[in-house]
DNA sequence: ACATCTATGAGGTCAGACCATTAATCTGAG
DNA sequence: CTCAGATTAATGGTCTGACCTCATAGATGT
């Protein structure tokens, strides 16, 4: 209870210590002086290079031992920092020697977003209802924008996912993954990478709960067929450039799925 | 995976890599067998406890040494895993002994989201234009939903941020932070935590570029005044429950800011 | 020229030590 | 008996130095 609260950061100005009796107005106000741990300092050092543009995607980092000695810290601290950056999808490490060996600035934001959302959904920091509401708003926007910008290539992507889901006798997992791919493809059709990464992350963060909830459905095949019918309608609306209709259909589609899987929102 | 002969057969997972060559149809398809590193196994072990609900917010983890011996790995690997989970806002560690000492499941998704976005914006994986477009869509939704759900308490939050920005002679940083707080408060008024965390993360990821761009503006005070006027209009629309108007004003507001800061989109 | 073998350098892992901090516990004076 | 102070123990934080695996570059041999 009461944890997080402000979260969102920003503040940094509000006096955290309430100092109820403000009679002592001109008190020195000793702030507890936060002492950043060593690995955080290493992260900051690397982050600074990234922020200033000195390091960009594809660039190599110094070897761990070298970095450690340059920064005057132990290799263990450097490694902890690198693991953090790796989990954030910012670097990639491989062993060996010569070409391709070492640590490099990378670009894998999607996995990082997925992991964050998945864990915090599991921890119930975000309720499934909230996530679904976000998904509705996000994908409504995607559908509308995609309708205005869709290309031949993007349409082909949509059709490929639809074809998989049209295959008879398909397994639940395969259907669900193709379903995800379909919605991600719509987001990708907007040309906005953040849209598609967020869409994928939200969808993947619900993968396990969705599959679990699906097993409680009476007639899974019928539900899949119904959803697939809506998929086709959405595809048609996007292909026709009818953004308003695509957005509306997308919202109805997501609500259909959510209501057909009551076990989901019970979480 | 990968066997069977499902027509079309594209994986539908990666989405980023197009996996062009499907010409080699019947090739054995040796997948390089990924060998998870030790710290990843530790993460999985902990994540499994979280997914299954065995560990929830507030629960303590075993001490590092104990966890290491239980899992049969070194303490260094455990620590690397813990640092990753910490960066994802999933755990919190403090030293000492007794009450409050040790490692606990925590709930700080906002900071993690901010960090991911900030780094990937700096790496230009997400362009500022994309981020702003996402912000428009997200905050349009927030404004509309907030208009339908706003409470006295939420309105007070909005007014508090407005009051700070109305203070004459305020510094750029303070104005910007209050601005962020205002928009986050709108998102919070929807009651959807994911909305407000995403809003804060997007906004904070642009903090540095925004402040930098602001310094190129001819008359910062005039711009702040113009934005503040729009803030008041948005607040009024939300208070009046006029969702459509609030959404429209919000979109115009963000576009006003973006166009007044040309240095932003140049990035 | 080609195919091997070896050296090198990178990350991955480990064991053990020491430090800093903090709560719980013990101890002794009042 | 009570309470202040010293002691202790548990925990995260850091460092050192070693060893392993792996993949390439370069030397070596045919």
Coordinates of C-alpha atoms (C1' of nucleotides) in Angstrom, one line a residue:
Chain A
X1 CA 0.0 0.0 0.0
X2 CA 1.0 3.6 -0.5
X3 CA 4.1 2.6 -2.3
X4 CA 4.9 4.1 -5.7
X5 CA 2.5 7.0 -5.2
X6 CA 4.1 9.8 -7.2
X7 CA 6.2 7.5 -9.3
X8 CA 6.4 9.3 -12.6
X9 CA 9.5 11.0 -11.2
X10 CA 9.2 14.6 -12.3
X11 CA 8.8 16.1 -8.8
X12 CA 12.2 16.3 -7.3
X13 CA 11.2 19.6 -5.7
X14 CA 8.6 18.5 -3.2
X15 CA 10.2 18.3 0.2
X16 CA 10.0 14.6 1.0
X17 CA 10.5 15.0 4.7
X18 CA 7.4 16.7 5.8
X19 CA 9.0 18.5 8.8
X20 CA 5.6 18.9 10.2
X21 CA 6.3 21.6 12.7
X22 CA 7.5 24.2 10.3
X23 CA 8.2 26.5 13.2
X24 CA 11.8 26.0 12.5
X25 CA 11.7 27.6 9.1
X26 CA 15.3 28.3 8.4
X27 CA 16.5 24.8 9.4
X28 CA 19.5 23.6 7.3
X29 CA 17.3 21.0 5.5
X30 CA 19.8 18.2 5.5
X31 CA 19.0 16.0 2.6
X32 CA 20.1 12.4 3.1
X33 CA 22.7 12.6 0.3
X34 CA 22.1 9.6 -2.0
X35 CA 25.2 7.7 -2.7
X36 CA 25.0 6.1 -6.2
X37 CA 26.4 2.6 -6.3
X38 CA 29.4 2.0 -8.4
X39 CA 27.6 0.1 -11.2
X40 CA 25.2 3.0 -11.5
X41 CA 28.1 5.3 -12.0
X42 CA 29.3 3.1 -14.8
X43 CA 25.9 3.1 -16.3
X44 CA 25.9 6.9 -16.2
X45 CA 29.3 7.1 -17.8
X46 CA 28.2 4.9 -20.7
X47 CA 24.8 6.7 -20.9
X48 CA 26.6 10.0 -21.1
X49 CA 28.5 8.8 -24.2
X50 CA 25.2 7.7 -25.7
X51 CA 23.4 10.9 -24.9
X52 CA 26.1 13.1 -26.3
X53 CA 26.2 11.0 -29.5
X54 CA 29.7 9.8 -29.0
X55 CA 28.4 6.2 -29.0
X56 CA 25.8 5.2 -31.6
X57 CA 24.3 1.9 -32.7
X58 CA 26.9 -0.5 -33.9
X59 CA 29.8 1.1 -32.1
X60 CA 32.0 -1.1 -29.9
X61 CA 32.6 -0.6 -26.2
X62 CA 36.0 -1.1 -24.7
X63 CA 36.7 -4.6 -23.3
X64 CA 35.3 -5.1 -19.8
X65 CA 38.8 -5.3 -18.3
X66 CA 39.9 -2.2 -20.1
X67 CA 36.7 -0.3 -19.2
X68 CA 37.1 -1.3 -15.6
X69 CA 40.6 0.0 -15.4
X70 CA 39.8 3.2 -17.2
X71 CA 36.9 4.0 -14.9
X72 CA 38.9 2.9 -11.9
X73 CA 36.3 0.3 -10.8
X74 CA 36.3 -3.5 -10.6
X75 CA 35.3 -5.7 -13.5
X76 CA 32.4 -7.0 -11.5
X77 CA 30.8 -3.5 -11.3
X78 CA 31.4 -3.0 -15.0
X79 CA 29.7 -6.3 -15.7
X80 CA 26.7 -5.4 -13.5
X81 CA 26.3 -2.2 -15.4
X82 CA 26.6 -4.0 -18.8
X83 CA 24.0 -6.5 -17.7
X84 CA 21.6 -3.7 -17.0
X85 CA 22.2 -2.0 -20.3
X86 CA 21.8 -5.3 -22.0
X87 CA 18.4 -5.9 -20.3
X88 CA 17.4 -2.5 -21.6
X89 CA 18.2 -3.6 -25.1
X90 CA 21.0 -1.0 -25.4
X91 CA 24.0 -3.3 -25.8
X92 CA 24.8 -6.8 -27.1
X93 CA 27.7 -8.9 -26.0
X94 CA 29.4 -11.9 -27.6
X95 CA 32.4 -13.9 -26.7
X96 CA 35.2 -15.1 -28.9
X97 CA 37.8 -12.9 -30.6
X98 CA 38.2 -10.6 -33.6
X99 CA 35.3 -9.5 -35.8
X100 CA 32.0 -9.4 -33.9
X101 CA 33.5 -10.2 -30.6
X102 CA 33.1 -7.9 -27.7
X103 CA 30.3 -5.5 -26.6
X104 CA 28.4 -3.3 -29.0
X105 CA 25.7 -0.7 -28.9
X106 CA 22.6 -2.4 -30.1
X107 CA 19.0 -1.5 -30.7
X108 CA 16.5 -4.0 -29.3
X109 CA 13.9 -1.9 -27.6
X110 CA 11.0 -4.2 -28.3
X111 CA 12.3 -7.0 -26.1
X112 CA 13.0 -4.6 -23.2
X113 CA 9.6 -3.1 -23.4
X114 CA 8.0 -6.6 -23.5
X115 CA 9.9 -7.7 -20.5
X116 CA 9.0 -4.7 -18.4
X117 CA 5.3 -4.9 -19.2
X118 CA 5.2 -8.7 -18.8
X119 CA 6.7 -8.6 -15.3
X120 CA 4.7 -5.7 -14.1
X121 CA 1.5 -7.2 -15.4
X122 CA 2.4 -10.4 -13.5
X123 CA 2.9 -8.3 -10.4
X124 CA -0.5 -6.7 -11.0
X125 CA 1.0 -3.2 -11.1
X126 CA -0.9 -2.9 -14.3
X127 CA -4.2 -4.7 -14.3
X128 CA -5.2 -6.7 -17.3
X129 CA -8.1 -4.3 -17.7
X130 CA -5.8 -1.3 -17.8
X131 CA -3.6 -3.0 -20.3
X132 CA -6.5 -3.9 -22.5
X133 CA -7.8 -0.3 -22.3
X134 CA -4.4 0.9 -23.4
X135 CA -4.4 -1.6 -26.2
X136 CA -7.7 -0.4 -27.5
X137 CA -6.6 3.3 -27.6
X138 CA -3.2 2.4 -29.1
X139 CA -4.6 0.2 -31.8
X140 CA -7.5 2.5 -32.6
X141 CA -4.8 5.1 -33.4
X142 CA -2.8 2.6 -35.3
X143 CA -5.7 1.5 -37.4
X144 CA -6.7 5.0 -38.3
X145 CA -3.1 6.1 -39.2
X146 CA -2.4 2.9 -41.0
X147 CA -5.5 3.4 -43.2
X148 CA -4.0 6.7 -44.4
X149 CA -0.5 5.4 -45.0
X150 CA -0.8 1.7 -45.9
X151 CA 1.5 0.4 -48.6
X152 CA 1.5 -2.7 -50.8
X153 CA 4.2 -4.2 -48.7
X154 CA 2.4 -3.6 -45.5
X155 CA -0.8 -5.1 -46.9
X156 CA 1.2 -8.2 -47.9
X157 CA 2.3 -8.5 -44.3
X158 CA -1.3 -8.3 -43.1
X159 CA -2.4 -10.9 -45.6
X160 CA 0.4 -13.3 -44.6
X161 CA -0.7 -13.3 -41.0
X162 CA -4.3 -13.7 -42.1
X163 CA -3.4 -16.7 -44.2
X164 CA -1.8 -18.4 -41.3
X165 CA -4.9 -17.9 -39.2
X166 CA -7.1 -19.1 -42.1
X167 CA -5.3 -22.4 -42.1
X168 CA -7.7 -25.1 -40.7
X169 CA -6.8 -27.1 -37.7
X170 CA -4.2 -24.7 -36.5
X171 CA -3.0 -24.8 -32.9
X172 CA -3.9 -22.2 -30.3
X173 CA -0.4 -21.0 -29.9
X174 CA 0.1 -20.6 -33.7
X175 CA -3.1 -18.7 -34.0
X176 CA -2.3 -16.4 -31.2
X177 CA 1.1 -15.6 -32.5
X178 CA -0.2 -14.9 -35.9
X179 CA -2.9 -12.8 -34.3
X180 CA -0.2 -10.8 -32.6
X181 CA 1.8 -10.5 -35.8
X182 CA -1.4 -9.2 -37.5
X183 CA -1.9 -6.4 -35.0
X184 CA 1.8 -5.6 -35.0
X185 CA 1.8 -5.4 -38.7
X186 CA -1.0 -2.9 -38.6
X187 CA 1.0 -0.8 -36.2
X188 CA 4.0 -1.2 -38.5
X189 CA 2.0 0.1 -41.4
X190 CA 1.8 3.5 -39.6
X191 CA 5.5 3.7 -40.1
X192 CA 5.9 4.5 -36.4
X193 CA 8.4 2.1 -34.8
X194 CA 7.3 3.1 -31.3
X195 CA 3.7 2.2 -32.1
X196 CA 4.7 -1.3 -33.3
X197 CA 7.0 -2.0 -30.5
X198 CA 4.5 -0.9 -27.9
X199 CA 1.8 -2.9 -29.6
X200 CA 4.0 -6.0 -29.6
X201 CA 5.0 -5.5 -26.0
X202 CA 1.5 -5.1 -24.8
X203 CA 0.3 -8.1 -26.7
X204 CA 3.2 -10.3 -25.7
X205 CA 2.9 -9.3 -22.1
X206 CA -0.5 -10.9 -22.1
X207 CA 0.5 -13.9 -24.1
X208 CA 0.5 -16.3 -21.2
X209 CA -2.7 -15.1 -19.6
X210 CA -4.4 -15.2 -23.0
X211 CA -3.4 -18.7 -23.7
X212 CA -4.5 -19.8 -20.2
X213 CA -7.9 -18.1 -20.6
X214 CA -8.4 -19.6 -24.0
X215 CA -8.3 -23.0 -22.5
X216 CA -11.5 -22.2 -20.5
X217 CA -13.4 -21.4 -23.6
X218 CA -16.2 -23.8 -24.6
X219 CA -15.7 -23.7 -28.4
X220 CA -12.2 -22.3 -29.1
X221 CA -12.6 -23.0 -32.9
X222 CA -15.8 -20.9 -33.0
X223 CA -14.1 -18.0 -31.2
X224 CA -11.1 -18.2 -33.4
X225 CA -13.4 -18.1 -36.5
X226 CA -15.3 -15.1 -35.1
X227 CA -12.1 -13.2 -34.4
X228 CA -10.7 -14.1 -37.8
X229 CA -13.8 -12.7 -39.5
X230 CA -13.2 -9.4 -37.7
X231 CA -9.6 -9.5 -38.8
X232 CA -10.6 -9.7 -42.4
X233 CA -13.0 -6.8 -41.9
X234 CA -10.3 -4.7 -40.4
X235 CA -7.9 -5.5 -43.2
X236 CA -10.5 -4.5 -45.7
X237 CA -11.2 -1.2 -44.0
X238 CA -7.5 -0.4 -43.9
X239 CA -7.0 -1.4 -47.5
X240 CA -10.0 0.9 -48.4
X241 CA -8.4 3.7 -46.5
X242 CA -11.4 4.0 -44.2
X243 CA -9.6 5.0 -41.0
X244 CA -12.7 5.7 -38.9
X245 CA -14.2 2.4 -39.7
X246 CA -10.9 0.6 -39.1
X247 CA -10.6 2.2 -35.7
X248 CA -14.2 1.3 -34.8
X249 CA -13.8 -2.3 -36.0
X250 CA -10.5 -2.7 -34.1
X251 CA -12.1 -1.5 -30.8
X252 CA -15.0 -3.9 -31.3
X253 CA -12.6 -6.7 -32.1
X254 CA -10.6 -6.2 -28.9
X255 CA -13.7 -6.0 -26.8
X256 CA -15.1 -9.1 -28.4
X257 CA -11.9 -11.0 -27.5
X258 CA -11.9 -9.6 -24.0
X259 CA -15.5 -10.5 -23.3
X260 CA -15.0 -14.0 -24.7
X261 CA -12.2 -14.6 -22.3
X262 CA -13.7 -13.7 -18.9
X263 CA -10.8 -15.4 -17.2
X264 CA -8.5 -12.7 -18.4
X265 CA -10.1 -9.7 -16.6
X266 CA -10.6 -11.8 -13.5
X267 CA -6.9 -11.6 -12.9
Chain B
X1 CA 10.3 -25.5 -33.7
X2 CA 10.5 -25.0 -37.5
X3 CA 9.5 -28.4 -38.8
X4 CA 6.1 -29.1 -40.5
X5 CA 5.3 -27.6 -43.8
X6 CA 2.8 -24.9 -43.2
X7 CA 2.4 -23.1 -46.5
X8 CA 3.6 -19.5 -46.2
X9 CA 5.5 -20.7 -43.1
X10 CA 7.1 -17.4 -42.0
X11 CA 7.8 -17.3 -38.4
X12 CA 5.6 -14.4 -37.5
X13 CA 7.6 -13.7 -34.4
X14 CA 10.4 -11.4 -35.2
X15 CA 8.6 -8.9 -37.4
X16 CA 11.7 -6.8 -37.6
X17 CA 13.9 -9.1 -39.6
X18 CA 12.1 -10.0 -42.8
X19 CA 13.9 -13.4 -43.0
X20 CA 14.1 -13.1 -46.8
X21 CA 15.5 -16.4 -48.0
X22 CA 12.8 -19.0 -47.8
X23 CA 14.1 -20.7 -50.9
X24 CA 15.8 -23.4 -48.9
X25 CA 12.6 -25.2 -48.0
X26 CA 13.7 -28.7 -47.0
X27 CA 17.0 -27.8 -45.5
X28 CA 17.6 -29.3 -42.1
X29 CA 17.4 -25.8 -40.6
X30 CA 19.9 -26.2 -37.8
X31 CA 19.1 -23.6 -35.2
X32 CA 22.2 -22.4 -33.4
X33 CA 20.9 -23.7 -30.0
X34 CA 21.1 -20.7 -27.7
X35 CA 22.8 -21.4 -24.5
X36 CA 21.4 -19.1 -21.8
X37 CA 24.0 -17.5 -19.6
X38 CA 23.9 -18.2 -15.9
X39 CA 22.5 -14.9 -14.8
X40 CA 19.6 -15.4 -17.3
X41 CA 18.8 -18.6 -15.7
X42 CA 18.7 -16.9 -12.3
X43 CA 16.4 -14.3 -13.8
X44 CA 14.1 -17.0 -15.2
X45 CA 14.0 -18.7 -11.8
X46 CA 12.9 -15.5 -10.1
X47 CA 10.6 -14.6 -12.9
X48 CA 9.0 -18.0 -12.7
X49 CA 8.1 -17.3 -9.0
X50 CA 6.6 -14.0 -10.0
X51 CA 4.6 -15.4 -12.9
X52 CA 3.2 -18.2 -10.8
X53 CA 2.2 -15.7 -8.1
X54 CA 4.5 -17.2 -5.5
X55 CA 6.3 -13.9 -5.2
X56 CA 4.3 -10.7 -5.1
X57 CA 5.0 -7.0 -4.3
X58 CA 6.5 -6.6 -0.9
X59 CA 7.8 -10.2 -0.6
X60 CA 11.4 -10.6 0.4
X61 CA 13.9 -12.6 -1.7
X62 CA 16.5 -14.9 -0.1
X63 CA 19.8 -13.2 0.7
X64 CA 22.2 -13.2 -2.2
X65 CA 24.5 -15.7 -0.7
X66 CA 21.7 -18.0 0.2
X67 CA 20.1 -17.7 -3.2
X68 CA 23.4 -18.4 -4.9
X69 CA 23.9 -21.6 -3.0
X70 CA 20.3 -22.7 -3.5
X71 CA 20.6 -22.2 -7.2
X72 CA 24.0 -23.7 -7.4
X73 CA 25.6 -20.6 -9.0
X74 CA 28.1 -18.0 -7.9
X75 CA 27.0 -14.9 -6.0
X76 CA 28.3 -12.8 -8.9
X77 CA 25.8 -14.3 -11.3
X78 CA 23.0 -13.8 -8.7
X79 CA 24.0 -10.2 -8.4
X80 CA 24.0 -9.6 -12.2
X81 CA 20.5 -11.1 -12.3
X82 CA 19.3 -8.9 -9.4
X83 CA 20.8 -5.8 -11.1
X84 CA 18.8 -6.5 -14.2
X85 CA 15.6 -7.0 -12.2
X86 CA 16.3 -3.9 -10.4
X87 CA 16.7 -1.9 -13.6
X88 CA 13.4 -3.3 -14.6
X89 CA 11.8 -1.8 -11.5
X90 CA 10.9 -5.3 -10.2
X91 CA 13.1 -5.4 -7.1
X92 CA 14.6 -3.1 -4.5
X93 CA 17.7 -3.8 -2.4
X94 CA 18.9 -2.2 0.8
X95 CA 21.8 -3.2 3.0
X96 CA 22.0 -3.5 6.7
X97 CA 20.3 -6.1 8.8
X98 CA 16.8 -6.9 10.2
X99 CA 13.6 -5.2 9.2
X100 CA 13.7 -3.6 5.7
X101 CA 17.1 -5.0 4.9
X102 CA 17.6 -7.3 2.0
X103 CA 16.0 -7.6 -1.4
X104 CA 12.3 -7.2 -2.0
X105 CA 9.8 -7.4 -4.8
X106 CA 9.0 -3.8 -5.7
X107 CA 6.9 -1.9 -8.1
X108 CA 8.6 0.9 -10.0
X109 CA 7.6 0.5 -13.6
X110 CA 7.6 4.1 -14.4
X111 CA 11.4 4.6 -14.0
X112 CA 12.1 1.5 -16.0
X113 CA 9.9 2.7 -18.9
X114 CA 11.5 6.1 -18.8
X115 CA 15.0 4.8 -18.9
X116 CA 14.2 2.5 -21.9
X117 CA 12.6 5.2 -23.9
X118 CA 15.2 7.8 -23.0
X119 CA 18.1 5.6 -24.1
X120 CA 16.4 4.5 -27.3
X121 CA 15.4 8.0 -28.2
X122 CA 19.0 9.0 -27.7
X123 CA 20.1 6.2 -29.9
X124 CA 17.6 7.3 -32.6
X125 CA 15.8 4.0 -32.6
X126 CA 12.8 6.1 -32.0
X127 CA 12.8 9.4 -33.8
X128 CA 11.5 12.4 -31.9
X129 CA 8.8 12.7 -34.5
X130 CA 7.6 9.2 -33.8
X131 CA 7.6 9.8 -30.1
X132 CA 5.6 13.0 -30.5
X133 CA 3.1 11.3 -32.7
X134 CA 2.7 8.6 -30.0
X135 CA 2.3 11.3 -27.4
X136 CA -0.4 12.9 -29.4
X137 CA -2.4 9.7 -29.7
X138 CA -1.8 8.7 -26.1
X139 CA -2.7 12.1 -24.6
X140 CA -5.8 12.5 -26.9
X141 CA -7.1 9.3 -25.4
X142 CA -6.1 10.4 -21.9
X143 CA -7.9 13.7 -22.3
X144 CA -11.1 12.1 -23.6
X145 CA -11.2 9.4 -20.9
X146 CA -10.2 11.8 -18.1
X147 CA -13.1 14.1 -19.1
X148 CA -15.5 11.3 -18.4
X149 CA -13.9 10.2 -15.2
X150 CA -12.4 13.2 -13.6
X151 CA -12.7 13.6 -9.8
X152 CA -12.3 16.5 -7.4
X153 CA -9.0 15.2 -6.3
X154 CA -7.7 14.9 -9.9
X155 CA -8.8 18.4 -10.7
X156 CA -6.9 19.6 -7.7
X157 CA -3.8 18.0 -9.0
X158 CA -4.2 19.7 -12.3
X159 CA -4.7 23.0 -10.7
X160 CA -1.6 22.6 -8.5
X161 CA 0.5 22.1 -11.6
X162 CA -1.2 25.1 -13.3
X163 CA -0.5 27.2 -10.3
X164 CA 3.2 26.5 -10.5
X165 CA 3.3 27.4 -14.2
X166 CA 1.4 30.6 -13.5
X167 CA 4.0 31.8 -11.1
X168 CA 5.9 34.7 -12.8
X169 CA 9.6 34.6 -13.4
X170 CA 9.7 30.8 -13.1
X171 CA 12.8 29.0 -14.5
X172 CA 12.6 26.9 -17.6
X173 CA 13.3 23.6 -15.8
X174 CA 10.6 24.3 -13.2
X175 CA 8.1 25.2 -15.9
X176 CA 8.9 22.1 -17.9
X177 CA 8.6 19.8 -14.9
X178 CA 5.3 21.3 -13.9
X179 CA 4.2 20.9 -17.5
X180 CA 5.1 17.2 -17.4
X181 CA 3.3 16.9 -14.1
X182 CA 0.2 18.5 -15.6
X183 CA 0.0 16.1 -18.5
X184 CA 0.7 13.1 -16.2
X185 CA -2.0 14.3 -13.9
X186 CA -4.4 14.2 -16.8
X187 CA -3.4 10.6 -17.6
X188 CA -3.7 9.8 -13.9
X189 CA -7.2 11.1 -14.0
X190 CA -8.2 8.3 -16.3
X191 CA -7.4 5.9 -13.4
X192 CA -5.3 3.9 -15.8
X193 CA -1.8 3.5 -14.3
X194 CA -0.3 2.3 -17.6
X195 CA -1.5 5.5 -19.2
X196 CA 0.1 7.7 -16.7
X197 CA 3.4 5.8 -16.6
X198 CA 3.6 5.8 -20.3
X199 CA 2.8 9.5 -20.5
X200 CA 5.5 10.3 -17.9
X201 CA 8.0 8.1 -19.6
X202 CA 7.5 9.6 -23.0
X203 CA 7.6 13.1 -21.6
X204 CA 10.7 12.5 -19.5
X205 CA 12.5 10.7 -22.3
X206 CA 12.3 14.0 -24.2
X207 CA 13.2 16.2 -21.2
X208 CA 16.8 16.9 -22.3
X209 CA 16.0 17.6 -25.9
X210 CA 13.1 19.8 -25.0
X211 CA 15.2 21.9 -22.6
X212 CA 17.9 22.2 -25.2
X213 CA 15.5 23.2 -27.9
X214 CA 13.9 25.7 -25.6
X215 CA 17.2 27.6 -25.4
X216 CA 17.0 28.3 -29.1
X217 CA 13.6 30.0 -28.8
X218 CA 13.5 33.8 -29.3
X219 CA 11.0 34.7 -26.7
X220 CA 10.7 31.8 -24.2
X221 CA 8.4 33.7 -21.9
X222 CA 5.9 34.3 -24.7
X223 CA 6.0 30.6 -25.6
X224 CA 5.4 29.6 -22.1
X225 CA 2.5 32.0 -21.8
X226 CA 1.0 30.6 -24.9
X227 CA 1.3 27.0 -23.8
X228 CA 0.0 27.9 -20.4
X229 CA -3.1 29.5 -22.0
X230 CA -3.7 26.2 -23.7
X231 CA -3.2 24.3 -20.5
X232 CA -6.0 26.3 -18.9
X233 CA -8.3 25.6 -21.8
X234 CA -7.6 21.9 -21.6
X235 CA -8.3 21.9 -17.9
X236 CA -11.6 23.7 -18.5
X237 CA -12.7 21.2 -21.1
X238 CA -11.9 18.3 -18.9
X239 CA -13.6 19.9 -15.9
X240 CA -16.6 20.4 -18.1
X241 CA -16.6 16.8 -19.2
X242 CA -16.2 17.7 -22.8
X243 CA -14.0 14.9 -23.9
X244 CA -14.0 15.6 -27.6
X245 CA -12.9 19.2 -27.1
X246 CA -10.3 18.2 -24.5
X247 CA -8.8 15.7 -27.0
X248 CA -8.8 18.3 -29.8
X249 CA -7.2 21.0 -27.6
X250 CA -4.6 18.5 -26.4
X251 CA -3.6 17.6 -29.9
X252 CA -3.3 21.3 -30.9
X253 CA -1.4 22.0 -27.8
X254 CA 1.3 19.4 -28.5
X255 CA 1.5 20.5 -32.1
X256 CA 2.0 24.1 -31.0
X257 CA 4.8 23.1 -28.8
X258 CA 6.4 20.9 -31.4
X259 CA 6.3 23.6 -34.1
X260 CA 7.6 26.2 -31.7
X261 CA 10.6 24.0 -31.0
X262 CA 12.0 23.2 -34.5
X263 CA 15.3 22.1 -33.0
X264 CA 13.4 19.1 -31.5
X265 CA 12.3 17.4 -34.7
X266 CA 15.6 18.1 -36.4
X267 CA 17.2 15.5 -34.2
Chain C
dA1 C1' 47.5 -22.8 -52.0
dC2 C1' 45.3 -25.1 -48.6
dA3 C1' 44.3 -27.2 -44.4
dT4 C1' 45.6 -27.5 -39.7
dC5 C1' 47.3 -25.9 -35.2
dT6 C1' 48.3 -22.4 -31.9
dA7 C1' 48.1 -18.0 -29.6
dT8 C1' 45.3 -14.4 -28.4
dG9 C1' 41.7 -11.8 -26.7
dA10 C1' 37.1 -11.4 -25.6
dG11 C1' 33.1 -12.5 -22.5
dG12 C1' 31.4 -16.0 -18.7
dT13 C1' 31.9 -17.9 -14.2
dC14 C1' 33.6 -18.6 -9.9
dA15 C1' 35.5 -18.5 -4.9
dG16 C1' 36.8 -15.8 -1.3
dA17 C1' 37.8 -11.8 1.0
dC18 C1' 36.8 -7.3 2.9
dC19 C1' 33.9 -3.0 3.7
dA20 C1' 29.6 -0.2 5.1
dT21 C1' 25.4 -0.1 7.1
dT22 C1' 21.8 -1.4 10.1
dA23 C1' 18.9 -3.8 13.4
dA24 C1' 19.0 -6.8 17.2
dT25 C1' 21.2 -8.0 21.3
dC26 C1' 23.9 -7.7 25.2
dT27 C1' 26.0 -5.0 29.1
dG28 C1' 26.5 -1.9 32.6
dA29 C1' 25.6 2.2 35.0
dG30 C1' 21.9 4.9 37.2
Chain D
dC1 C1' 13.9 -1.8 36.4
dT2 C1' 15.3 1.3 32.7
dC3 C1' 17.8 3.2 29.3
dA4 C1' 22.2 4.5 26.9
dG5 C1' 26.0 2.6 24.8
dA6 C1' 28.9 -1.0 23.0
dT7 C1' 28.8 -5.4 20.6
dT8 C1' 27.3 -8.6 17.3
dA9 C1' 25.3 -10.5 13.2
dA10 C1' 23.2 -10.3 8.8
dT11 C1' 23.0 -8.1 4.5
dG12 C1' 24.2 -5.7 0.3
dG13 C1' 28.4 -3.5 -2.0
dT14 C1' 32.9 -3.9 -3.8
dC15 C1' 37.2 -5.8 -5.2
dT16 C1' 40.8 -9.3 -6.5
dG17 C1' 42.5 -12.8 -9.1
dA18 C1' 41.9 -16.8 -11.1
dC19 C1' 40.0 -20.1 -14.5
dC20 C1' 36.9 -21.5 -18.4
dT21 C1' 34.9 -21.4 -23.1
dC22 C1' 34.8 -19.7 -27.5
dA23 C1' 35.9 -17.7 -32.0
dT24 C1' 39.1 -15.5 -34.8
dA25 C1' 43.9 -14.2 -36.6
dG26 C1' 48.0 -15.6 -37.7
dA27 C1' 51.6 -19.1 -37.7
dT28 C1' 52.7 -23.5 -39.3
dG29 C1' 53.1 -27.5 -42.0
dT30 C1' 52.0 -30.1 -46.1

